[in-house]
Coordinates of C-alpha atoms in Angstrom, one line a residue:
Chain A
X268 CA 0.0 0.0 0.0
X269 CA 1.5 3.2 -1.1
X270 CA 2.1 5.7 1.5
X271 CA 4.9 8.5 2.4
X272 CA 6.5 6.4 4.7
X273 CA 6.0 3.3 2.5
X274 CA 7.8 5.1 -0.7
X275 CA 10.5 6.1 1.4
X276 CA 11.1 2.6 2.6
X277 CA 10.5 0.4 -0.4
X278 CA 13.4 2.4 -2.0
X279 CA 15.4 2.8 0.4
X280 CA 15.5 -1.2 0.7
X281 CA 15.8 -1.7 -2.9
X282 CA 19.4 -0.1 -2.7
X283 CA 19.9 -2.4 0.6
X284 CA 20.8 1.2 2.7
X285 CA 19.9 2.6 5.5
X286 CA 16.9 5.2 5.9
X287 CA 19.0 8.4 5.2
X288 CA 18.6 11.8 6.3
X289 CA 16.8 13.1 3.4
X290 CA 14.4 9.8 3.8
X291 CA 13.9 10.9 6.9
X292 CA 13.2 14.4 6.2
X293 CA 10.7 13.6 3.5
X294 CA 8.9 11.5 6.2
X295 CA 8.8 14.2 8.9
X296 CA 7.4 16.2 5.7
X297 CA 4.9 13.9 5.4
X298 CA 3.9 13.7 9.3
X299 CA 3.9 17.9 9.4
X300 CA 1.0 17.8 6.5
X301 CA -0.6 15.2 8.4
X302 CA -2.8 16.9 10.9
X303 CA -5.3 18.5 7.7
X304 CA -5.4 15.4 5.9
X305 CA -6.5 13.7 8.9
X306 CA -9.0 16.2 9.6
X307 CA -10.5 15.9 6.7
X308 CA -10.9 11.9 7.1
X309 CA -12.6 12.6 10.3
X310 CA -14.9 15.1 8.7
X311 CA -15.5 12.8 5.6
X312 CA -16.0 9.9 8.0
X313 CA -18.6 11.9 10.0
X314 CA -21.0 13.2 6.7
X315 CA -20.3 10.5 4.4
X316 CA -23.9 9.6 4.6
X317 CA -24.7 13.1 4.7
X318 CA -22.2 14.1 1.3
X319 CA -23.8 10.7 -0.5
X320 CA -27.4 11.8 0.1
X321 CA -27.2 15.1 -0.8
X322 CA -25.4 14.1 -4.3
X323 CA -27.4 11.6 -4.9
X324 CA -30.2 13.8 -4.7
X325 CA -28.6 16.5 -6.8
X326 CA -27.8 14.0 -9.3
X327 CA -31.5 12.5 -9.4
X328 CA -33.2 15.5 -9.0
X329 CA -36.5 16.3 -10.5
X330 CA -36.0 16.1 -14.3
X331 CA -32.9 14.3 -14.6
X332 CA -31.7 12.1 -17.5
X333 CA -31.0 9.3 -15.5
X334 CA -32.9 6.0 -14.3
X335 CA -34.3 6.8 -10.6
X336 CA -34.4 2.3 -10.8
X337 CA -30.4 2.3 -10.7
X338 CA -30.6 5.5 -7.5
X339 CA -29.7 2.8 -4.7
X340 CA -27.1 1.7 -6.8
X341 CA -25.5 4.9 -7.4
X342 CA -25.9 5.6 -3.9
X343 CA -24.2 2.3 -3.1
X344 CA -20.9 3.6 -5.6
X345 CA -20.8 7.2 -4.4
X346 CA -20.5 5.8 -1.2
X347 CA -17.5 3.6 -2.1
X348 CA -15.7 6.0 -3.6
X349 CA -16.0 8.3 -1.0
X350 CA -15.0 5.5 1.6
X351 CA -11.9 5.1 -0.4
X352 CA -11.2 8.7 -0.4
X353 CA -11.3 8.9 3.2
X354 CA -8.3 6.1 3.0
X355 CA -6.6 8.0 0.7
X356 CA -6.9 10.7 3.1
X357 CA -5.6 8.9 5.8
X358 CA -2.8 7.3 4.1
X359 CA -1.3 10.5 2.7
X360 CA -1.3 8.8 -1.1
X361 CA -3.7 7.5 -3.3
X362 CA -3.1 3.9 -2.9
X363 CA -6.4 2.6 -1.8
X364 CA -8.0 4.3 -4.7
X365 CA -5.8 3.2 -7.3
X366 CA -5.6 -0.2 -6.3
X367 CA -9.3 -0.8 -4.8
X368 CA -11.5 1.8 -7.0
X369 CA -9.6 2.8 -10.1
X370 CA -7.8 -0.2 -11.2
X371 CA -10.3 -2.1 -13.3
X372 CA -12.9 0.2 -13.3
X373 CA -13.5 2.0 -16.8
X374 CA -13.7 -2.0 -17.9
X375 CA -16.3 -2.7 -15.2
X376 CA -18.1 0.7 -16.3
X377 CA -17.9 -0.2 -20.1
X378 CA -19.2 -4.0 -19.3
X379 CA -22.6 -2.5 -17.0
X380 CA -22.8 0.5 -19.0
X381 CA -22.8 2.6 -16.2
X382 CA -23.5 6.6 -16.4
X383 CA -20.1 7.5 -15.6
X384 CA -21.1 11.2 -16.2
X385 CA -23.5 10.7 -13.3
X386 CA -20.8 9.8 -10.9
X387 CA -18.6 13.0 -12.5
X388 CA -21.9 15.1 -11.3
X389 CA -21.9 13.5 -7.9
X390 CA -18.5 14.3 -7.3
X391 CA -18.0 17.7 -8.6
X392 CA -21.3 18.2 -6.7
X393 CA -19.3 17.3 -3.4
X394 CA -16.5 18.9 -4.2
X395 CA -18.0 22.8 -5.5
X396 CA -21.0 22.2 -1.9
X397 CA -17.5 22.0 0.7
X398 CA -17.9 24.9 3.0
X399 CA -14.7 26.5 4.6
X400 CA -14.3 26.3 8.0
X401 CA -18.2 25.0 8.3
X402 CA -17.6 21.6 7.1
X403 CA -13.5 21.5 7.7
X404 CA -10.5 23.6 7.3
X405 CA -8.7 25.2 4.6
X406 CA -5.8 22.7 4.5
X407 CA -8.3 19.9 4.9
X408 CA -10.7 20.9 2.4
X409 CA -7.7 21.2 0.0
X410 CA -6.4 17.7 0.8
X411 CA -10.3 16.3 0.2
X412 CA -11.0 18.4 -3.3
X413 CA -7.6 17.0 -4.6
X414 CA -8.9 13.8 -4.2
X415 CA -12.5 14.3 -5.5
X416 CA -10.5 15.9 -8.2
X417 CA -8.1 12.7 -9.0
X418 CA -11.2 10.4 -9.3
X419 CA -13.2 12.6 -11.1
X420 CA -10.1 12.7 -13.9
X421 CA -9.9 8.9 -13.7
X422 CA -13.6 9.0 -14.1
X423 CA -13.9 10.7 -16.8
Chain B
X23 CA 4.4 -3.8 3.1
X24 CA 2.3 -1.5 5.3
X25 CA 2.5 1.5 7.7
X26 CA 0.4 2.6 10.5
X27 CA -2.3 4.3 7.9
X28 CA -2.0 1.7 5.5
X29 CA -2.6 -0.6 8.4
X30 CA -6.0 1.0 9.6
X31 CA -6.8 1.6 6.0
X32 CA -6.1 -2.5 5.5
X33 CA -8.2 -3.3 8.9
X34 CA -11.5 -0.6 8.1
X35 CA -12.0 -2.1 4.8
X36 CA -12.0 -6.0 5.6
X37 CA -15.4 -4.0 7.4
X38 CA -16.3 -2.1 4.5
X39 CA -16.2 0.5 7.2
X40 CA -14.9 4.3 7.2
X41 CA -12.0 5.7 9.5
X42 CA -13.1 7.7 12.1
X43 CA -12.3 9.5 15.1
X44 CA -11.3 6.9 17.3
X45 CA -8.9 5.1 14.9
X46 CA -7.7 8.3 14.1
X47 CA -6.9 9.1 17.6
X48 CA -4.4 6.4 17.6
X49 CA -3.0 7.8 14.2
X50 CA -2.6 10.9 15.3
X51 CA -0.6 9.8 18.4
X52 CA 1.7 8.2 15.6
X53 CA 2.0 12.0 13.4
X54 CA 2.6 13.8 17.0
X55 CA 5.6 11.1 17.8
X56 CA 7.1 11.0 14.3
X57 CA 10.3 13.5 15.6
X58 CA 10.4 11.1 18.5
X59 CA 10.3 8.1 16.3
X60 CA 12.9 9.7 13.5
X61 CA 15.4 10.6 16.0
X62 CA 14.9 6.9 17.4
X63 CA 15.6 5.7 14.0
X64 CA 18.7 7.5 13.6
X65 CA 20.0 6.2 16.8
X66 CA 19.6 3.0 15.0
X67 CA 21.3 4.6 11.7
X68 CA 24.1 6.3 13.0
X69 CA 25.7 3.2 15.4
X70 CA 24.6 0.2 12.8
X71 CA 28.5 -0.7 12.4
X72 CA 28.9 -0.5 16.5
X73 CA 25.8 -2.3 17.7
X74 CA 26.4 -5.5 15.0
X75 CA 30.2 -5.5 16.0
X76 CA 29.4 -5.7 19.9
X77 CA 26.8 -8.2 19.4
X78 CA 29.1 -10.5 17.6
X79 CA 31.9 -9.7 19.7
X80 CA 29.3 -11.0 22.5
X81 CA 28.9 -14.1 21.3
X82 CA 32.3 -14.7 20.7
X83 CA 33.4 -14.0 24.6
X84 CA 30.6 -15.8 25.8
X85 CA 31.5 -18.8 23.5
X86 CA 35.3 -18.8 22.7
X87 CA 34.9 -21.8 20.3
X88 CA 32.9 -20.2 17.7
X89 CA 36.5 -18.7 16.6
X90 CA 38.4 -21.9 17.1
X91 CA 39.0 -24.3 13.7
X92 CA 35.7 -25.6 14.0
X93 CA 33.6 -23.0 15.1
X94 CA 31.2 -21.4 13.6
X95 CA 32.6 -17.9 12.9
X96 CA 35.9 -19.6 11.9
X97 CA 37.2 -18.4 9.4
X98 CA 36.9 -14.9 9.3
X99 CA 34.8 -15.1 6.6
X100 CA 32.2 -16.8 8.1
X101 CA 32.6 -14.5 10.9
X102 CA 32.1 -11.6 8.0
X103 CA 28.7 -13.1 7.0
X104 CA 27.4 -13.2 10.9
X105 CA 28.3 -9.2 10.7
X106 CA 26.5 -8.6 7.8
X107 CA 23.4 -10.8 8.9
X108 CA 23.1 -8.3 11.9
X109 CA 23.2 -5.4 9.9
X110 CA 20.7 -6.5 8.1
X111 CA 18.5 -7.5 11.1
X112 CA 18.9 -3.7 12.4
X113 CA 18.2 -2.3 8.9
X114 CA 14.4 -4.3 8.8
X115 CA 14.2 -3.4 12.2
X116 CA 15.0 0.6 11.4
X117 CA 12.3 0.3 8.5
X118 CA 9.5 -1.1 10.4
X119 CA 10.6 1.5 13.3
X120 CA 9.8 4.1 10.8
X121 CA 6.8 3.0 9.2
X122 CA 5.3 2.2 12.9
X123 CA 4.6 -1.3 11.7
X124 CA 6.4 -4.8 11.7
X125 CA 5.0 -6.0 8.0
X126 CA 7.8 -5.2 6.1
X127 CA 10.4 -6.8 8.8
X128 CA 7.8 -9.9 8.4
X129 CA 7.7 -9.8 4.8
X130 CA 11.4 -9.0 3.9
X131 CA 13.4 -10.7 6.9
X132 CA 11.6 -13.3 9.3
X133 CA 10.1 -14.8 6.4
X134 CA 12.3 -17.7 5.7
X135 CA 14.7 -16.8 8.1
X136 CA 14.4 -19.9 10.1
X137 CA 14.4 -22.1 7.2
X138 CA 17.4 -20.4 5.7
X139 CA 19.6 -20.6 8.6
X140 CA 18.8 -24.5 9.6
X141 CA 19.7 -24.9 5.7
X142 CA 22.8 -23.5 5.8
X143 CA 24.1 -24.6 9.3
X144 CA 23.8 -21.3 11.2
X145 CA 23.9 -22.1 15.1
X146 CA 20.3 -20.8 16.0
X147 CA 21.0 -20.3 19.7
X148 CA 23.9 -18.0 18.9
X149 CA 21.8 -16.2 16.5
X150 CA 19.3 -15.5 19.1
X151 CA 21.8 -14.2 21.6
X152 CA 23.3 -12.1 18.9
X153 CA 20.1 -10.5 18.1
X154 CA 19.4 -10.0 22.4
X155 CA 22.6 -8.4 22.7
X156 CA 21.3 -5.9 19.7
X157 CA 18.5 -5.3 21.5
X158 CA 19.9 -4.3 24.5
X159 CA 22.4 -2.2 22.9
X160 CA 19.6 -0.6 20.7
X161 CA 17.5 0.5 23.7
X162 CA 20.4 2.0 25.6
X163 CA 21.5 3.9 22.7
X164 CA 18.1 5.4 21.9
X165 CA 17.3 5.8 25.6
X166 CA 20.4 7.4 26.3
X167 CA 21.0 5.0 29.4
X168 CA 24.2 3.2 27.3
X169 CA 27.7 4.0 29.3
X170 CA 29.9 6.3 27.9
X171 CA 29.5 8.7 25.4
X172 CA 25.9 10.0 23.8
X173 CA 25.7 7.3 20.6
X174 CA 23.7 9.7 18.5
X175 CA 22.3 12.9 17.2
X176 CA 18.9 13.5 17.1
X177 CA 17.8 15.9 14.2
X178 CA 14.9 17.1 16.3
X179 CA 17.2 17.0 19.5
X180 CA 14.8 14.6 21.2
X181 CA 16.3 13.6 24.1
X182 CA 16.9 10.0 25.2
X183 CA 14.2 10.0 28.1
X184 CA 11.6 10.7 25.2
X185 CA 11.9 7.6 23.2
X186 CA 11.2 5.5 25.9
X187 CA 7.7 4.0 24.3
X188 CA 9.9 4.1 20.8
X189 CA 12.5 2.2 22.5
X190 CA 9.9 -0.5 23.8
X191 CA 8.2 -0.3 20.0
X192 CA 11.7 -1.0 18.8
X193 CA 12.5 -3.9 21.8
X194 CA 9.1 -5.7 20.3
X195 CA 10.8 -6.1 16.8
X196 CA 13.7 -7.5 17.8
X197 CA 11.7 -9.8 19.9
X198 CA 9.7 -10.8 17.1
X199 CA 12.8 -11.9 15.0
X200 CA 13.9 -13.9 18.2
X201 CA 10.3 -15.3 18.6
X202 CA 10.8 -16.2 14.7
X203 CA 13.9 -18.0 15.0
X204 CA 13.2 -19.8 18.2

């Protein structure tokens, strides 16, 4: 699982050395930026029910293009993404999202013929309704819209 | 290989569960430690040469045959290899120091270990003692209770009383190689 500390490691044993002062440093790096990413987890972890309602509303509002059938469904995937996310946030990389929502997915979307442009709604949704410092910091929000950001790019 | 995040991120998904405030708490203990645990790892870093020399030396007083024709760290060569095989021990043990987690030392170093040794003749009790004698020396240095001279430099000029719980996190690693080999 990729993390800072993880990185730092894996290398370092690949050339059979030591941690070094520099690996070190770009851990302690790692550690300083930690407290907003955290936040964030703890925020995301608190309203994830909350941030997948209020999408999943907004993205089957009245009028919409899409199926209200397949609503638990997308409710069910918004969720998971948003799970992974807050792992992402907690590892400091996006390794859980690569590896568990990312990898495989456009040929899981192409196979079901899923909406992906529904999902790209939900998530810009989440991302452009964060309110600063209401629903968490500056730093934090950052750390959380480059995320939303990185699967909406993958979604896409 | 995992770290402490990657390990609650491992554990909250075999649940299908988010990570929230209370794991958290225990991460964030690990983020407000990490100068504590760097300057730990250092201490490890900066005396690798010294703490594998005086644990083979150890062995070596308490057994006198192992350099004798016959013994086990005769010739020097063989006594060479038991060198290296500790500063290899300490380097696992500095990277699962760092990440806050055993996996990689597991994964990388006490995987097999057993096995290879028995295979190629290694005397396991000696190993074990080799590897207590690091530990001891490991904890003094980081605790700053060794005799003598201060053994390292901290970069966030910790001081030794500090890294007390790192010490103990670092005393568990070795004792899991030991627990592996025994």
């Amino acid at each position: 699982m990729k993390s800072a500390v993880t990185t730092v490691v894996i290398s370092a044993d690949l050339a059979g050395r030591f941690p070094t002062i520099s690996d070190l440093e770009s851990v302690k790096g790692s550690f300083d930026r930690a407290s907003a990413r955290l936040e964030a987890a703890e925020k995301l972890a608190a309203y994830i029910e909350k941030y997948t309602e209020d999408a999943l509303n907004e993205v089957y509002k009245e009028g919409a293009i899409y199926d209200q059938a397949n609503k638990d469904k997308c409710a069910r995937d918004i969720h998971h993404y948003l799970r992974l996310i807050n792992y992402c946030l907690v590892t400091g990389g996006t390794g859980p999202l690569d590896e568990w929502g990312i990898a495989g997915m456009r040929e899981v979307i192409r196979a079901q013929l899923l909406p992906t442009a529904a999902y790209i709604e939900a998530f810009t949704y989440i991302r452009d309704k964060i309110q600063i410092p209401r629903d968490m910091g500056e730093q934090a929000a950052t750390e959380f819209k480059a995320l939303l950001d990185y699967l909406i790019n993958a979604l896409a | 290989m995992l770290d402490a995040f990657s390990r609650a991120v491992v554990s909250a998904d075999s649940k299908g569960s988010t990570i929230g405030a209370a794991e958290l708490s225990a991460l964030r203990k690990y983020v407000s430690d990490a100068n504590k645990r760097i300057d730990a790892t250092l201490a490890i870093t900066q005396n690798v040469s010294c703490i594998a020399a005086d644990a083979v030396s150890g062995i070596v007083c308490e057994n006198t045959g192992l350099t004798q024709p016959g013994g086990h760290c005769y010739p020097t060569r063989r006594m060479a290899a038991c060198l290296r095989d500790g500063e290899i021990i300490l380097r696992y043990i500095s990277y699962a120091l760092l990440a806050g987690d055993p996996s990689v030392l597991d994964d990388r170093c006490i995987n097999g270990l057993k096995e290879t040794y028995t295979a190629l003749g290694v005397p396991i009790a000696n190993a074990i003692r080799a590897i207590e004698i690091m530990k001891i020396a490991t904890v003094a240095i980081m605790t700053e209770t060794n005799t003598g001279r201060k053994m390292f430099e901290g970069i966030n000029s910790g001081s030794g009383a500090q890294c007390k719980d790192i010490a103990a996190e670092a005393a568990s690693y070795f004792d899991r190689v030991i627990d592996a080999l025994s």
